[in-house]
Amino acid sequence: MEYMTPASTGAPRWLTDEEQHTWRAYLHATTLLEDHLDRQLQRDAGMPHTYYGLLVQLSQAPRRRMRMTELARNAKITRSRLSHAIARLEKNGWVRREDCPSDKRGQNAVLTDDGHAMLGRSAPGHVEAVRQALFDRLTPEQVKSLGEIMKVLATGLEPEGADADLPWLR
């Protein structure tokens, strides 16, 4: 499907009423979902959703460690924001930093035993919050469609190449 750009037509491509309705519903739902998950994790684990996601990434990495640059890329956050988050997680004793043996300039984030235990305690409540907020409200067909749609969006929004302007590359 070929899309006309403002440059090719000379006019902006305003959203149709249906597109505007869908866009606003998407924004409303994603804001509410992120807030719901953030509040649940703050209440039950004392951490924001972003920090939980970092712990999950580390728990799934070999030897529970990952290069900071790779962790930022996987979490889709700037290296500066990651550094701040890791500092907070270090203060809680859930993560530690190690120098990277293969690159003296690089660092690894390592999930500690205390961090792994915290993740184990907080995961059941988080999964239940996700299930209640999202999956319990959708039919199996809607779940499949949502997954396909999100994959298409993510693929289109994450260009490859050294010149890609992505936050985790800054």
Coordinates of C-alpha atoms in Angstrom, one line a residue:
M1 CA 0.0 0.0 0.0
E2 CA 1.4 3.4 -1.0
Y3 CA 0.9 6.3 1.4
M4 CA 0.9 9.9 0.3
T5 CA 3.2 12.1 2.3
P6 CA 2.6 15.8 3.0
A7 CA 5.5 16.6 0.7
S8 CA 4.0 14.7 -2.2
T9 CA 0.5 16.3 -1.9
G10 CA 1.3 19.7 -0.4
A11 CA -1.2 19.2 2.3
P12 CA -1.2 17.4 5.7
R13 CA -2.9 14.1 5.9
W14 CA -5.4 14.7 8.7
L15 CA -6.8 11.8 10.6
T16 CA -10.2 10.6 9.6
D17 CA -12.9 10.6 12.3
E18 CA -12.4 6.8 12.7
E19 CA -8.6 7.2 12.9
Q20 CA -8.9 10.0 15.5
H21 CA -11.2 7.9 17.6
T22 CA -8.8 4.9 17.4
W23 CA -5.8 7.1 18.2
R24 CA -7.4 8.6 21.2
A25 CA -8.7 5.2 22.4
Y26 CA -5.2 3.8 22.1
L27 CA -3.6 6.7 24.0
H28 CA -6.2 6.5 26.7
A29 CA -5.9 2.7 27.1
T30 CA -2.1 2.6 27.1
T31 CA -1.9 5.5 29.6
L32 CA -4.3 3.7 31.9
L33 CA -2.6 0.4 31.5
E34 CA 0.8 1.7 32.2
D35 CA -0.5 3.6 35.3
H36 CA -2.3 0.5 36.5
L37 CA 0.8 -1.6 36.3
D38 CA 3.0 1.1 37.8
R39 CA 0.7 1.5 40.8
Q40 CA 0.5 -2.3 41.3
L41 CA 4.3 -2.6 41.3
Q42 CA 4.9 0.4 43.5
R43 CA 2.3 -0.9 46.0
D44 CA 3.5 -4.5 46.0
A45 CA 7.2 -4.3 45.3
G46 CA 8.2 -0.6 45.9
M47 CA 9.4 -0.1 42.3
P48 CA 8.1 1.4 39.1
H49 CA 7.1 -0.8 36.1
T50 CA 10.3 0.2 34.2
Y51 CA 12.5 -1.1 37.0
Y52 CA 10.6 -4.3 37.1
G53 CA 11.2 -4.7 33.4
L54 CA 14.9 -4.3 33.9
L55 CA 15.0 -7.0 36.6
V56 CA 13.1 -9.3 34.2
Q57 CA 15.5 -8.7 31.4
L58 CA 18.5 -9.4 33.7
S59 CA 16.8 -12.6 35.1
Q60 CA 16.5 -14.0 31.6
A61 CA 20.0 -13.1 30.5
P62 CA 22.9 -15.7 30.7
R63 CA 24.4 -15.6 34.2
R64 CA 21.8 -12.9 35.1
R65 CA 24.1 -10.2 33.6
M66 CA 23.8 -8.0 30.5
R67 CA 25.8 -5.1 29.0
M68 CA 24.4 -1.8 30.0
T69 CA 24.1 -0.7 26.3
E70 CA 22.2 -3.9 25.4
L71 CA 19.9 -3.5 28.5
A72 CA 19.1 0.1 27.4
R73 CA 18.3 -1.1 23.9
N74 CA 16.1 -4.0 25.1
A75 CA 14.3 -1.7 27.6
K76 CA 13.9 1.1 24.9
I77 CA 15.3 3.8 27.2
T78 CA 18.2 6.2 27.0
R79 CA 21.5 5.1 28.5
S80 CA 21.2 8.1 30.9
R81 CA 17.8 6.9 32.2
L82 CA 19.1 3.4 32.5
S83 CA 22.1 4.6 34.5
H84 CA 19.7 6.4 36.9
A85 CA 17.5 3.3 37.2
I86 CA 20.4 1.0 37.8
A87 CA 21.7 3.3 40.5
R88 CA 18.4 3.1 42.3
L89 CA 18.3 -0.7 41.9
E90 CA 21.8 -0.9 43.3
K91 CA 20.8 1.1 46.3
N92 CA 18.1 -1.5 47.0
G93 CA 20.7 -4.3 46.6
W94 CA 18.9 -5.8 43.6
V95 CA 21.5 -5.1 41.0
R96 CA 25.2 -4.5 40.9
R97 CA 27.5 -3.1 38.2
E98 CA 30.6 -4.9 37.0
D99 CA 33.3 -3.9 34.5
C100 CA 33.0 -5.7 31.2
P101 CA 36.0 -8.1 30.9
S102 CA 35.9 -7.8 27.0
D103 CA 35.6 -4.0 26.9
K104 CA 37.2 -1.9 29.6
R105 CA 34.9 1.0 28.8
G106 CA 31.7 -1.1 29.1
Q107 CA 29.8 -2.2 32.2
N108 CA 27.5 -5.1 32.9
A109 CA 24.4 -4.9 35.1
V110 CA 24.1 -8.0 37.2
L111 CA 20.9 -9.2 39.0
T112 CA 21.8 -10.0 42.6
D113 CA 20.4 -12.9 44.6
D114 CA 18.3 -10.3 46.5
G115 CA 17.1 -8.9 43.2
H116 CA 16.2 -12.3 41.9
A117 CA 14.3 -13.0 45.1
M118 CA 12.4 -9.7 44.9
L119 CA 11.5 -10.5 41.3
G120 CA 10.2 -13.9 42.4
R121 CA 8.0 -12.3 45.1
S122 CA 6.6 -9.6 42.8
A123 CA 6.1 -11.6 39.6
P124 CA 2.9 -13.4 40.6
G125 CA 1.1 -10.1 41.5
H126 CA 2.4 -8.4 38.4
V127 CA 1.3 -11.2 36.1
E128 CA -2.2 -11.2 37.7
A129 CA -2.4 -7.4 37.2
V130 CA -1.5 -7.8 33.5
R131 CA -4.0 -10.7 33.1
Q132 CA -6.8 -8.8 34.7
A133 CA -6.1 -5.5 32.9
L134 CA -5.5 -6.9 29.5
F135 CA -5.9 -10.6 28.6
D136 CA -9.1 -11.3 30.7
R137 CA -10.8 -8.5 28.7
L138 CA -10.0 -9.9 25.2
T139 CA -11.1 -12.9 23.3
P140 CA -8.3 -15.3 22.0
E141 CA -8.8 -13.8 18.5
Q142 CA -8.4 -10.3 19.9
V143 CA -5.2 -11.3 21.7
K144 CA -3.8 -12.7 18.5
S145 CA -4.8 -9.6 16.5
L146 CA -3.3 -7.3 19.2
G147 CA 0.0 -9.2 19.1
E148 CA 0.1 -9.0 15.3
I149 CA -0.7 -5.3 15.3
M150 CA 1.9 -4.5 18.0
K151 CA 4.6 -6.4 16.0
V152 CA 3.8 -4.5 12.9
L153 CA 4.0 -1.2 14.8
A154 CA 7.2 -2.1 16.6
T155 CA 8.9 -3.2 13.3
G156 CA 8.0 0.0 11.6
L157 CA 9.1 2.2 14.5
E158 CA 12.5 0.6 15.1
P159 CA 14.6 1.3 12.1
E160 CA 17.9 -0.5 11.7
G161 CA 21.3 1.1 10.9
A162 CA 23.9 3.2 12.6
D163 CA 22.0 6.4 11.6
A164 CA 18.8 5.5 13.3
D165 CA 17.6 8.1 15.8
L166 CA 16.6 5.9 18.7
P167 CA 16.8 6.9 22.4
W168 CA 18.8 3.9 23.4
L169 CA 21.5 4.8 20.8
R170 CA 22.0 8.3 22.3

